[in-house]
Amino acid sequence: MEIIYKQVVSDEELYQILELQHKNIPTSISDAEKQKEGFVTVQHDFKTLKMMNNVCAHSIAKHNNSVVGYALSMVKEFKNTIPVLQPMFKEIELCINVTTTNYITMGQICIDKAYRKQGLFKALYKFMQLQLRSKFDILITEVDVNNTRSLNAHKAVGFTELKRYIFNNQEWVLLSWNW
């Protein structure tokens, strides 16, 4: 099976990201599946996803011309665009010196169920690192503390915990990967 890692270049690829995202939001899967497989929290709209991509292209994994995994790039200029992510940016500003550290946030990562446990998660992050490390020093993301599969996967890639915080009665783990 040949998986191609690349940056998003078309609206079709963005729509495929949105389709995969919708399949993995908490309202689309059972509680048991959330615990076993993980989930994504934010549901983007096309306009925002495209604006983010125009500034810093998203990374995708494709098989047979279909997006089977994605890692979204979100520069700090988008910190006020998605309300649910605003607390994350506030916490980042408390943890690192944002004036001297050139960072990017990983807006979300997801692998299609049929392609999990095949190394795509790690390979997609490595591809993202290769594409962006000349522009950014550090990659930051947050994971719901209840999403243990995602937490463990991020730590296996090389992310370390910056801090934990609570927002809207939900505990988040802020993670960073120093490039």
GROMACS .gro file of N, CA and C in nm:
model
  537
    1MET      N    1   0.086  -0.118   0.000
    1MET     CA    2   0.000   0.000   0.000
    1MET      C    3   0.090   0.124   0.000
    2GLU      N    4   0.072   0.207  -0.100
    2GLU     CA    5   0.154   0.328  -0.108
    2GLU      C    6   0.077   0.448  -0.055
    3ILE      N    7   0.131   0.505   0.052
    3ILE     CA    8   0.075   0.626   0.111
    3ILE      C    9   0.162   0.743   0.065
    4ILE      N   10   0.098   0.848   0.018
    4ILE     CA   11   0.170   0.968  -0.027
    4ILE      C   12   0.147   1.077   0.077
    5TYR      N   13   0.255   1.137   0.123
    5TYR     CA   14   0.248   1.249   0.218
    5TYR      C   15   0.276   1.377   0.140
    6LYS      N   16   0.189   1.473   0.157
    6LYS     CA   17   0.203   1.597   0.081
    6LYS      C   18   0.131   1.709   0.153
    7GLN      N   19   0.147   1.829   0.102
    7GLN     CA   20   0.072   1.942   0.154
    7GLN      C   21  -0.052   1.963   0.067
    8VAL      N   22  -0.156   2.017   0.127
    8VAL     CA   23  -0.282   2.039   0.057
    8VAL      C   24  -0.264   2.144  -0.053
    9VAL      N   25  -0.316   2.110  -0.172
    9VAL     CA   26  -0.307   2.203  -0.284
    9VAL      C   27  -0.442   2.228  -0.352
   10SER      N   28  -0.546   2.156  -0.310
   10SER     CA   29  -0.674   2.171  -0.380
   10SER      C   30  -0.792   2.180  -0.283
   11ASP      N   31  -0.900   2.239  -0.332
   11ASP     CA   32  -1.024   2.244  -0.254
   11ASP      C   33  -1.077   2.103  -0.230
   12GLU      N   34  -1.060   2.014  -0.328
   12GLU     CA   35  -1.106   1.876  -0.311
   12GLU      C   36  -1.040   1.811  -0.189
   13GLU      N   37  -0.910   1.834  -0.171
   13GLU     CA   38  -0.841   1.779  -0.055
   13GLU      C   39  -0.895   1.839   0.075
   14LEU      N   40  -0.926   1.968   0.074
   14LEU     CA   41  -0.984   2.032   0.192
   14LEU      C   42  -1.121   1.972   0.225
   15TYR      N   43  -1.203   1.948   0.124
   15TYR     CA   44  -1.334   1.886   0.147
   15TYR      C   45  -1.319   1.743   0.200
   16GLN      N   46  -1.217   1.672   0.154
   16GLN     CA   47  -1.193   1.537   0.206
   16GLN      C   48  -1.149   1.542   0.352
   17ILE      N   49  -1.072   1.643   0.389
   17ILE     CA   50  -1.035   1.662   0.530
   17ILE      C   51  -1.162   1.681   0.613
   18LEU      N   52  -1.250   1.768   0.567
   18LEU     CA   53  -1.374   1.795   0.641
   18LEU      C   54  -1.460   1.670   0.655
   19GLU      N   55  -1.463   1.588   0.553
   19GLU     CA   56  -1.539   1.462   0.558
   19GLU      C   57  -1.481   1.367   0.662
   20LEU      N   58  -1.348   1.352   0.663
   20LEU     CA   59  -1.283   1.266   0.761
   20LEU      C   60  -1.300   1.322   0.902
   21GLN      N   61  -1.291   1.453   0.914
   21GLN     CA   62  -1.311   1.518   1.043
   21GLN      C   63  -1.451   1.488   1.097
   22HIS      N   64  -1.552   1.503   1.012
   22HIS     CA   65  -1.689   1.481   1.055
   22HIS      C   66  -1.711   1.338   1.105
   23LYS      N   67  -1.644   1.242   1.045
   23LYS     CA   68  -1.657   1.101   1.086
   23LYS      C   69  -1.598   1.076   1.225
   24ASN      N   70  -1.517   1.169   1.275
   24ASN     CA   71  -1.443   1.145   1.400
   24ASN      C   72  -1.472   1.245   1.510
   25ILE      N   73  -1.576   1.328   1.495
   25ILE     CA   74  -1.615   1.417   1.603
   25ILE      C   75  -1.697   1.337   1.704
   26PRO      N   76  -1.700   1.379   1.830
   26PRO     CA   77  -1.769   1.301   1.933
   26PRO      C   78  -1.915   1.268   1.903
   27THR      N   79  -1.986   1.355   1.833
   27THR     CA   80  -2.127   1.326   1.804
   27THR      C   81  -2.145   1.221   1.695
   28SER      N   82  -2.037   1.185   1.625
   28SER     CA   83  -2.045   1.085   1.518
   28SER      C   84  -2.003   0.946   1.562
   29ILE      N   85  -1.949   0.934   1.682
   29ILE     CA   86  -1.899   0.804   1.728
   29ILE      C   87  -1.951   0.774   1.869
   30SER      N   88  -1.950   0.647   1.903
   30SER     CA   89  -1.999   0.604   2.035
   30SER      C   90  -1.897   0.637   2.144
   31ASP      N   91  -1.941   0.632   2.268
   31ASP     CA   92  -1.850   0.655   2.381
   31ASP      C   93  -1.739   0.549   2.384
   32ALA      N   94  -1.774   0.427   2.354
   32ALA     CA   95  -1.674   0.319   2.353
   32ALA      C   96  -1.569   0.344   2.245
   33GLU      N   97  -1.616   0.390   2.129
   33GLU     CA   98  -1.523   0.419   2.020
   33GLU      C   99  -1.435   0.539   2.054
   34LYS      N  100  -1.491   0.640   2.119
   34LYS     CA  101  -1.411   0.756   2.161
   34LYS      C  102  -1.298   0.709   2.251
   35GLN      N  103  -1.329   0.620   2.345
   35GLN     CA  104  -1.228   0.572   2.439
   35GLN      C  105  -1.123   0.487   2.369
   36LYS      N  106  -1.166   0.401   2.278
   36LYS     CA  107  -1.074   0.309   2.211
   36LYS      C  108  -0.995   0.376   2.098
   37GLU      N  109  -1.063   0.454   2.017
   37GLU     CA  110  -1.003   0.507   1.895
   37GLU      C  111  -0.960   0.653   1.903
   38GLY      N  112  -1.011   0.728   2.002
   38GLY     CA  113  -0.984   0.871   2.008
   38GLY      C  114  -1.088   0.947   1.927
   39PHE      N  115  -1.073   1.078   1.924
   39PHE     CA  116  -1.170   1.164   1.857
   39PHE      C  117  -1.108   1.299   1.830
   40VAL      N  118  -1.175   1.378   1.746
   40VAL     CA  119  -1.133   1.516   1.723
   40VAL      C  120  -1.237   1.608   1.786
   41THR      N  121  -1.193   1.722   1.835
   41THR     CA  122  -1.283   1.811   1.908
   41THR      C  123  -1.344   1.919   1.821
   42VAL      N  124  -1.262   1.982   1.738
   42VAL     CA  125  -1.307   2.097   1.660
   42VAL      C  126  -1.360   2.051   1.524
   43GLN      N  127  -1.471   2.111   1.483
   43GLN     CA  128  -1.523   2.089   1.349
   43GLN      C  129  -1.508   2.220   1.273
   44HIS      N  130  -1.418   2.221   1.176
   44HIS     CA  131  -1.389   2.341   1.099
   44HIS      C  132  -1.492   2.362   0.988
   45ASP      N  133  -1.503   2.484   0.943
   45ASP     CA  134  -1.581   2.510   0.822
   45ASP      C  135  -1.482   2.527   0.707
   46PHE      N  136  -1.532   2.515   0.585
   46PHE     CA  137  -1.445   2.518   0.468
   46PHE      C  138  -1.367   2.649   0.459
   47LYS      N  139  -1.435   2.759   0.481
   47LYS     CA  140  -1.371   2.890   0.466
   47LYS      C  141  -1.251   2.904   0.561
   48THR      N  142  -1.268   2.868   0.686
   48THR     CA  143  -1.159   2.878   0.784
   48THR      C  144  -1.046   2.782   0.748
   49LEU      N  145  -1.082   2.659   0.713
   49LEU     CA  146  -0.981   2.560   0.677
   49LEU      C  147  -0.898   2.607   0.558
   50LYS      N  148  -0.964   2.666   0.461
   50LYS     CA  149  -0.893   2.717   0.342
   50LYS      C  150  -0.805   2.837   0.378
   51MET      N  151  -0.857   2.929   0.460
   51MET     CA  152  -0.775   3.044   0.501
   51MET      C  153  -0.649   2.996   0.574
   52MET      N  154  -0.665   2.899   0.665
   52MET     CA  155  -0.550   2.845   0.737
   52MET      C  156  -0.450   2.784   0.638
   53ASN      N  157  -0.500   2.710   0.541
   53ASN     CA  158  -0.414   2.643   0.442
   53ASN      C  159  -0.341   2.744   0.354
   54ASN      N  160  -0.407   2.855   0.323
   54ASN     CA  161  -0.344   2.957   0.239
   54ASN      C  162  -0.225   3.022   0.308
   55VAL      N  163  -0.226   3.026   0.440
   55VAL     CA  164  -0.116   3.086   0.517
   55VAL      C  165  -0.005   2.985   0.540
   56CYS      N  166  -0.044   2.862   0.577
   56CYS     CA  167   0.053   2.755   0.602
   56CYS      C  168  -0.016   2.623   0.567
   57ALA      N  169   0.028   2.562   0.458
   57ALA     CA  170  -0.042   2.444   0.405
   57ALA      C  171  -0.050   2.330   0.505
   58HIS      N  172  -0.167   2.267   0.509
   58HIS     CA  173  -0.189   2.148   0.592
   58HIS      C  174  -0.115   2.029   0.532
   59SER      N  175  -0.082   1.933   0.616
   59SER     CA  176  -0.016   1.810   0.572
   59SER      C  177  -0.120   1.699   0.564
   60ILE      N  178  -0.112   1.619   0.460
   60ILE     CA  179  -0.207   1.510   0.444
   60ILE      C  180  -0.137   1.382   0.403
   61ALA      N  181  -0.204   1.270   0.431
   61ALA     CA  182  -0.164   1.139   0.382
   61ALA      C  183  -0.273   1.094   0.286
   62LYS      N  184  -0.232   1.049   0.166
   62LYS     CA  185  -0.329   1.008   0.066
   62LYS      C  186  -0.301   0.864   0.021
   63HIS      N  187  -0.409   0.793  -0.005
   63HIS     CA  188  -0.401   0.660  -0.063
   63HIS      C  189  -0.508   0.651  -0.171
   64ASN      N  190  -0.470   0.608  -0.290
   64ASN     CA  191  -0.564   0.600  -0.402
   64ASN      C  192  -0.641   0.731  -0.422
   65ASN      N  193  -0.570   0.841  -0.414
   65ASN     CA  194  -0.625   0.975  -0.437
   65ASN      C  195  -0.726   1.021  -0.331
   66SER      N  196  -0.730   0.952  -0.218
   66SER     CA  197  -0.819   0.993  -0.109
   66SER      C  198  -0.738   1.032   0.014
   67VAL      N  199  -0.781   1.138   0.081
   67VAL     CA  200  -0.716   1.179   0.206
   67VAL      C  201  -0.752   1.076   0.314
   68VAL      N  202  -0.650   1.013   0.370
   68VAL     CA  203  -0.670   0.913   0.475
   68VAL      C  204  -0.613   0.959   0.609
   69GLY      N  205  -0.554   1.076   0.609
   69GLY     CA  206  -0.501   1.134   0.732
   69GLY      C  207  -0.466   1.279   0.707
   70TYR      N  208  -0.472   1.359   0.814
   70TYR     CA  209  -0.437   1.500   0.799
   70TYR      C  210  -0.381   1.554   0.930
   71ALA      N  211  -0.299   1.657   0.916
   71ALA     CA  212  -0.247   1.735   1.029
   71ALA      C  213  -0.261   1.881   0.988
   72LEU      N  214  -0.344   1.953   1.062
   72LEU     CA  215  -0.375   2.091   1.026
   72LEU      C  216  -0.275   2.189   1.087
   73SER      N  217  -0.230   2.281   1.005
   73SER     CA  218  -0.138   2.385   1.049
   73SER      C  219  -0.217   2.510   1.087
   74MET      N  220  -0.190   2.563   1.205
   74MET     CA  221  -0.259   2.685   1.248
   74MET      C  222  -0.158   2.782   1.307
   75VAL      N  223  -0.133   2.890   1.236
   75VAL     CA  224  -0.042   2.992   1.287
   75VAL      C  225  -0.115   3.078   1.390
   76LYS      N  226  -0.037   3.144   1.475
   76LYS     CA  227  -0.096   3.219   1.587
   76LYS      C  228  -0.188   3.332   1.543
   77GLU      N  229  -0.176   3.377   1.419
   77GLU     CA  230  -0.264   3.482   1.370
   77GLU      C  231  -0.411   3.438   1.365
   78PHE      N  232  -0.435   3.309   1.374
   78PHE     CA  233  -0.571   3.256   1.374
   78PHE      C  234  -0.627   3.235   1.514
   79LYS      N  235  -0.557   3.283   1.614
   79LYS     CA  236  -0.596   3.254   1.752
   79LYS      C  237  -0.735   3.303   1.789
   80ASN      N  238  -0.788   3.400   1.720
   80ASN     CA  239  -0.923   3.449   1.750
   80ASN      C  240  -1.029   3.398   1.653
   81THR      N  241  -0.990   3.310   1.562
   81THR     CA  242  -1.081   3.262   1.458
   81THR      C  243  -1.172   3.150   1.506
   82ILE      N  244  -1.120   3.060   1.588
   82ILE     CA  245  -1.197   2.945   1.635
   82ILE      C  246  -1.213   2.958   1.786
   83PRO      N  247  -1.331   2.999   1.832
   83PRO     CA  248  -1.351   3.030   1.974
   83PRO      C  249  -1.308   2.920   2.071
   84VAL      N  250  -1.330   2.794   2.039
   84VAL     CA  251  -1.295   2.687   2.131
   84VAL      C  252  -1.143   2.676   2.151
   85LEU      N  253  -1.066   2.732   2.060
   85LEU     CA  254  -0.920   2.726   2.071
   85LEU      C  255  -0.858   2.849   2.137
   86GLN      N  256  -0.935   2.952   2.162
   86GLN     CA  257  -0.882   3.074   2.223
   86GLN      C  258  -0.817   3.048   2.360
   87PRO      N  259  -0.877   2.965   2.445
   87PRO     CA  260  -0.810   2.937   2.574
   87PRO      C  261  -0.674   2.872   2.556
   88MET      N  262  -0.659   2.787   2.454
   88MET     CA  263  -0.530   2.723   2.428
   88MET      C  264  -0.423   2.829   2.401
   89PHE      N  265  -0.457   2.928   2.318
   89PHE     CA  266  -0.360   3.032   2.286
   89PHE      C  267  -0.325   3.115   2.409
   90LYS      N  268  -0.421   3.140   2.496
   90LYS     CA  269  -0.392   3.212   2.622
   90LYS      C  270  -0.296   3.133   2.708
   91GLU      N  271  -0.317   3.001   2.716
   91GLU     CA  272  -0.228   2.916   2.795
   91GLU      C  273  -0.089   2.909   2.733
   92ILE      N  274  -0.081   2.907   2.601
   92ILE     CA  275   0.050   2.907   2.534
   92ILE      C  276   0.127   3.032   2.573
   93GLU      N  277   0.059   3.146   2.574
   93GLU     CA  278   0.125   3.272   2.610
   93GLU      C  279   0.175   3.273   2.753
   94LEU      N  280   0.116   3.191   2.839
   94LEU     CA  281   0.162   3.180   2.978
   94LEU      C  282   0.281   3.085   2.991
   95CYS      N  283   0.297   2.996   2.894
   95CYS     CA  284   0.400   2.892   2.903
   95CYS      C  285   0.530   2.924   2.831
   96ILE      N  286   0.520   2.996   2.721
   96ILE     CA  287   0.641   3.023   2.643
   96ILE      C  288   0.650   3.172   2.614
   97ASN      N  289   0.768   3.216   2.579
   97ASN     CA  290   0.788   3.355   2.540
   97ASN      C  291   0.748   3.367   2.392
   98VAL      N  292   0.629   3.417   2.369
   98VAL     CA  293   0.576   3.421   2.231
   98VAL      C  294   0.643   3.527   2.145
   99THR      N  295   0.718   3.616   2.206
   99THR     CA  296   0.788   3.716   2.125
   99THR      C  297   0.921   3.664   2.072
  100THR      N  298   0.980   3.566   2.139
  100THR     CA  299   1.109   3.512   2.094
  100THR      C  300   1.099   3.370   2.040
  101THR      N  301   0.990   3.301   2.065
  101THR     CA  302   0.973   3.164   2.017
  101THR      C  303   0.880   3.164   1.896
  102ASN      N  304   0.932   3.118   1.786
  102ASN     CA  305   0.851   3.110   1.664
  102ASN      C  306   0.782   2.974   1.665
  103TYR      N  307   0.654   2.974   1.699
  103TYR     CA  308   0.580   2.849   1.712
  103TYR      C  309   0.463   2.842   1.616
  104ILE      N  310   0.418   2.720   1.594
  104ILE     CA  311   0.296   2.694   1.519
  104ILE      C  312   0.214   2.596   1.602
  105THR      N  313   0.084   2.606   1.589
  105THR     CA  314   0.000   2.507   1.658
  105THR      C  315  -0.049   2.406   1.555
  106MET      N  316  -0.060   2.285   1.601
  106MET     CA  317  -0.117   2.179   1.519
  106MET      C  318  -0.266   2.185   1.547
  107GLY      N  319  -0.341   2.228   1.447
  107GLY     CA  320  -0.484   2.251   1.464
  107GLY      C  321  -0.565   2.126   1.485
  108GLN      N  322  -0.513   2.011   1.444
  108GLN     CA  323  -0.583   1.885   1.463
  108GLN      C  324  -0.514   1.780   1.377
  109ILE      N  325  -0.512   1.657   1.426
  109ILE     CA  326  -0.460   1.545   1.347
  109ILE      C  327  -0.561   1.433   1.354
  110CYS      N  328  -0.578   1.363   1.242
  110CYS     CA  329  -0.674   1.253   1.237
  110CYS      C  330  -0.631   1.154   1.129
  111ILE      N  331  -0.646   1.026   1.161
  111ILE     CA  332  -0.618   0.919   1.066
  111ILE      C  333  -0.748   0.840   1.047
  112ASP      N  334  -0.781   0.810   0.923
  112ASP     CA  335  -0.900   0.729   0.893
  112ASP      C  336  -0.890   0.594   0.965
  113LYS      N  337  -1.001   0.546   1.015
  113LYS     CA  338  -1.003   0.421   1.095
  113LYS      C  339  -0.937   0.304   1.022
  114ALA      N  340  -0.959   0.293   0.893
  114ALA     CA  341  -0.904   0.181   0.817
  114ALA      C  342  -0.752   0.187   0.804
  115TYR      N  343  -0.691   0.300   0.839
  115TYR     CA  344  -0.547   0.319   0.821
  115TYR      C  345  -0.473   0.335   0.953
  116ARG      N  346  -0.541   0.316   1.062
  116ARG     CA  347  -0.477   0.330   1.193
  116ARG      C  348  -0.388   0.210   1.223
  117LYS      N  349  -0.294   0.231   1.315
  117LYS     CA  350  -0.198   0.129   1.359
  117LYS      C  351  -0.107   0.082   1.245
  118GLN      N  352  -0.082   0.174   1.150
  118GLN     CA  353   0.007   0.143   1.038
  118GLN      C  354   0.121   0.245   1.026
  119GLY      N  355   0.135   0.331   1.127
  119GLY     CA  356   0.244   0.426   1.128
  119GLY      C  357   0.215   0.561   1.063
  120LEU      N  358   0.092   0.583   1.019
  120LEU     CA  359   0.059   0.708   0.951
  120LEU      C  360   0.066   0.828   1.043
  121PHE      N  361   0.023   0.812   1.167
  121PHE     CA  362   0.024   0.923   1.263
  121PHE      C  363   0.165   0.979   1.276
  122LYS      N  364   0.259   0.891   1.305
  122LYS     CA  365   0.398   0.933   1.323
  122LYS      C  366   0.457   0.985   1.191
  123ALA      N  367   0.429   0.917   1.082
  123ALA     CA  368   0.483   0.958   0.952
  123ALA      C  369   0.428   1.095   0.909
  124LEU      N  370   0.301   1.119   0.938
  124LEU     CA  371   0.240   1.247   0.904
  124LEU      C  372   0.304   1.360   0.984
  125TYR      N  373   0.330   1.335   1.113
  125TYR     CA  374   0.397   1.436   1.194
  125TYR      C  375   0.541   1.459   1.145
  126LYS      N  376   0.610   1.353   1.108
  126LYS     CA  377   0.747   1.369   1.058
  126LYS      C  378   0.748   1.449   0.928
  127PHE      N  379   0.649   1.424   0.841
  127PHE     CA  380   0.638   1.500   0.717
  127PHE      C  381   0.614   1.648   0.750
  128MET      N  382   0.523   1.673   0.841
  128MET     CA  383   0.491   1.810   0.883
  128MET      C  384   0.617   1.879   0.936
  129GLN      N  385   0.693   1.808   1.018
  129GLN     CA  386   0.817   1.863   1.073
  129GLN      C  387   0.915   1.899   0.961
  130LEU      N  388   0.931   1.811   0.864
  130LEU     CA  389   1.023   1.838   0.753
  130LEU      C  390   0.981   1.962   0.673
  131GLN      N  391   0.850   1.979   0.656
  131GLN     CA  392   0.799   2.092   0.579
  131GLN      C  393   0.812   2.225   0.654
  132LEU      N  394   0.801   2.221   0.787
  132LEU     CA  395   0.785   2.346   0.863
  132LEU      C  396   0.899   2.383   0.957
  133ARG      N  397   0.991   2.294   0.982
  133ARG     CA  398   1.092   2.324   1.085
  133ARG      C  399   1.187   2.437   1.047
  134SER      N  400   1.197   2.472   0.920
  134SER     CA  401   1.282   2.586   0.883
  134SER      C  402   1.213   2.719   0.917
  135LYS      N  403   1.081   2.715   0.938
  135LYS     CA  404   1.005   2.836   0.970
  135LYS      C  405   0.966   2.847   1.117
  136PHE      N  406   0.959   2.732   1.186
  136PHE     CA  407   0.910   2.730   1.324
  136PHE      C  408   1.004   2.649   1.413
  137ASP      N  409   1.016   2.694   1.540
  137ASP     CA  410   1.102   2.627   1.637
  137ASP      C  411   1.031   2.516   1.712
  138ILE      N  412   0.900   2.530   1.725
  138ILE     CA  413   0.826   2.441   1.813
  138ILE      C  414   0.684   2.423   1.759
  139LEU      N  415   0.631   2.303   1.778
  139LEU     CA  416   0.493   2.272   1.742
  139LEU      C  417   0.416   2.250   1.872
  140ILE      N  418   0.302   2.315   1.885
  140ILE     CA  419   0.222   2.305   2.006
  140ILE      C  420   0.082   2.258   1.971
  141THR      N  421   0.028   2.173   2.055
  141THR     CA  422  -0.110   2.129   2.039
  141THR      C  423  -0.170   2.104   2.177
  142GLU      N  424  -0.299   2.078   2.179
  142GLU     CA  425  -0.363   2.040   2.304
  142GLU      C  426  -0.450   1.918   2.278
  143VAL      N  427  -0.465   1.837   2.382
  143VAL     CA  428  -0.543   1.715   2.373
  143VAL      C  429  -0.632   1.707   2.496
  144ASP      N  430  -0.756   1.669   2.475
  144ASP     CA  431  -0.850   1.644   2.584
  144ASP      C  432  -0.791   1.533   2.671
  145VAL      N  433  -0.787   1.554   2.802
  145VAL     CA  434  -0.726   1.457   2.893
  145VAL      C  435  -0.794   1.319   2.883
  146ASN      N  436  -0.920   1.317   2.841
  146ASN     CA  437  -0.991   1.190   2.826
  146ASN      C  438  -0.957   1.116   2.696
  147ASN      N  439  -0.885   1.181   2.609
  147ASN     CA  440  -0.847   1.121   2.481
  147ASN      C  441  -0.710   1.055   2.498
  148THR      N  442  -0.709   0.946   2.575
  148THR     CA  443  -0.582   0.882   2.612
  148THR      C  444  -0.507   0.826   2.491
  149ARG      N  445  -0.580   0.779   2.392
  149ARG     CA  446  -0.512   0.727   2.272
  149ARG      C  447  -0.431   0.838   2.206
  150SER      N  448  -0.491   0.955   2.192
  150SER     CA  449  -0.421   1.067   2.130
  150SER      C  450  -0.304   1.114   2.217
  151LEU      N  451  -0.325   1.122   2.346
  151LEU     CA  452  -0.216   1.163   2.436
  151LEU      C  453  -0.095   1.071   2.423
  152ASN      N  454  -0.120   0.942   2.427
  152ASN     CA  455  -0.011   0.844   2.416
  152ASN      C  456   0.058   0.852   2.281
  153ALA      N  457  -0.021   0.870   2.176
  153ALA     CA  458   0.037   0.880   2.040
  153ALA      C  459   0.126   1.004   2.027
  154HIS      N  460   0.080   1.116   2.083
  154HIS     CA  461   0.161   1.238   2.077
  154HIS      C  462   0.291   1.224   2.154
  155LYS      N  463   0.285   1.162   2.270
  155LYS     CA  464   0.408   1.142   2.348
  155LYS      C  465   0.505   1.050   2.276
  156ALA      N  466   0.452   0.951   2.204
  156ALA     CA  467   0.537   0.858   2.128
  156ALA      C  468   0.610   0.930   2.013
  157VAL      N  469   0.549   1.034   1.958
  157VAL     CA  470   0.612   1.111   1.851
  157VAL      C  471   0.724   1.199   1.904
  158GLY      N  472   0.711   1.245   2.030
  158GLY     CA  473   0.813   1.332   2.088
  158GLY      C  474   0.758   1.454   2.159
  159PHE      N  475   0.627   1.465   2.167
  159PHE     CA  476   0.567   1.577   2.239
  159PHE      C  477   0.588   1.559   2.389
  160THR      N  478   0.605   1.672   2.458
  160THR     CA  479   0.612   1.671   2.603
  160THR      C  480   0.505   1.764   2.659
  161GLU      N  481   0.466   1.737   2.779
  161GLU     CA  482   0.359   1.815   2.841
  161GLU      C  483   0.410   1.950   2.890
  162LEU      N  484   0.343   2.056   2.847
  162LEU     CA  485   0.373   2.190   2.896
  162LEU      C  486   0.294   2.219   3.024
  163LYS      N  487   0.164   2.189   3.018
  163LYS     CA  488   0.078   2.211   3.135
  163LYS      C  489  -0.059   2.152   3.110
  164ARG      N  490  -0.136   2.144   3.217
  164ARG     CA  491  -0.276   2.104   3.210
  164ARG      C  492  -0.358   2.222   3.259
  165TYR      N  493  -0.475   2.236   3.200
  165TYR     CA  494  -0.564   2.343   3.243
  165TYR      C  495  -0.708   2.301   3.220
  166ILE      N  496  -0.798   2.368   3.285
  166ILE     CA  497  -0.940   2.338   3.273
  166ILE      C  498  -1.011   2.455   3.208
  167PHE      N  499  -1.093   2.423   3.109
  167PHE     CA  500  -1.178   2.522   3.043
  167PHE      C  501  -1.312   2.456   3.015
  168ASN      N  502  -1.420   2.523   3.053
  168ASN     CA  503  -1.556   2.471   3.034
  168ASN      C  504  -1.572   2.330   3.095
  169ASN      N  505  -1.521   2.313   3.216
  169ASN     CA  506  -1.530   2.185   3.287
  169ASN      C  507  -1.463   2.070   3.212
  170GLN      N  508  -1.368   2.101   3.128
  170GLN     CA  509  -1.296   2.001   3.052
  170GLN      C  510  -1.147   2.023   3.075
  171GLU      N  511  -1.075   1.915   3.104
  171GLU     CA  512  -0.931   1.926   3.128
  171GLU      C  513  -0.855   1.902   2.998
  172TRP      N  514  -0.761   1.993   2.971
  172TRP     CA  515  -0.679   1.987   2.850
  172TRP      C  516  -0.532   1.970   2.887
  173VAL      N  517  -0.459   1.902   2.801
  173VAL     CA  518  -0.315   1.886   2.816
  173VAL      C  519  -0.250   1.962   2.700
  174LEU      N  520  -0.172   2.063   2.734
  174LEU     CA  521  -0.099   2.141   2.635
  174LEU      C  522   0.035   2.071   2.612
  175LEU      N  523   0.063   2.038   2.487
  175LEU     CA  524   0.182   1.961   2.452
  175LEU      C  525   0.270   2.038   2.355
  176SER      N  526   0.401   2.018   2.363
  176SER     CA  527   0.491   2.083   2.268
  176SER      C  528   0.593   1.983   2.216
  177TRP      N  529   0.635   2.008   2.094
  177TRP     CA  530   0.739   1.927   2.029
  177TRP      C  531   0.844   2.027   1.979
  178ASN      N  532   0.960   2.024   2.043
  178ASN     CA  533   1.068   2.116   2.008
  178ASN      C  534   1.141   2.062   1.886
  179TRP      N  535   1.142   2.142   1.780
  179TRP     CA  536   1.207   2.101   1.656
  179TRP      C  537   1.351   2.148   1.652
   0.00000   0.00000   0.00000
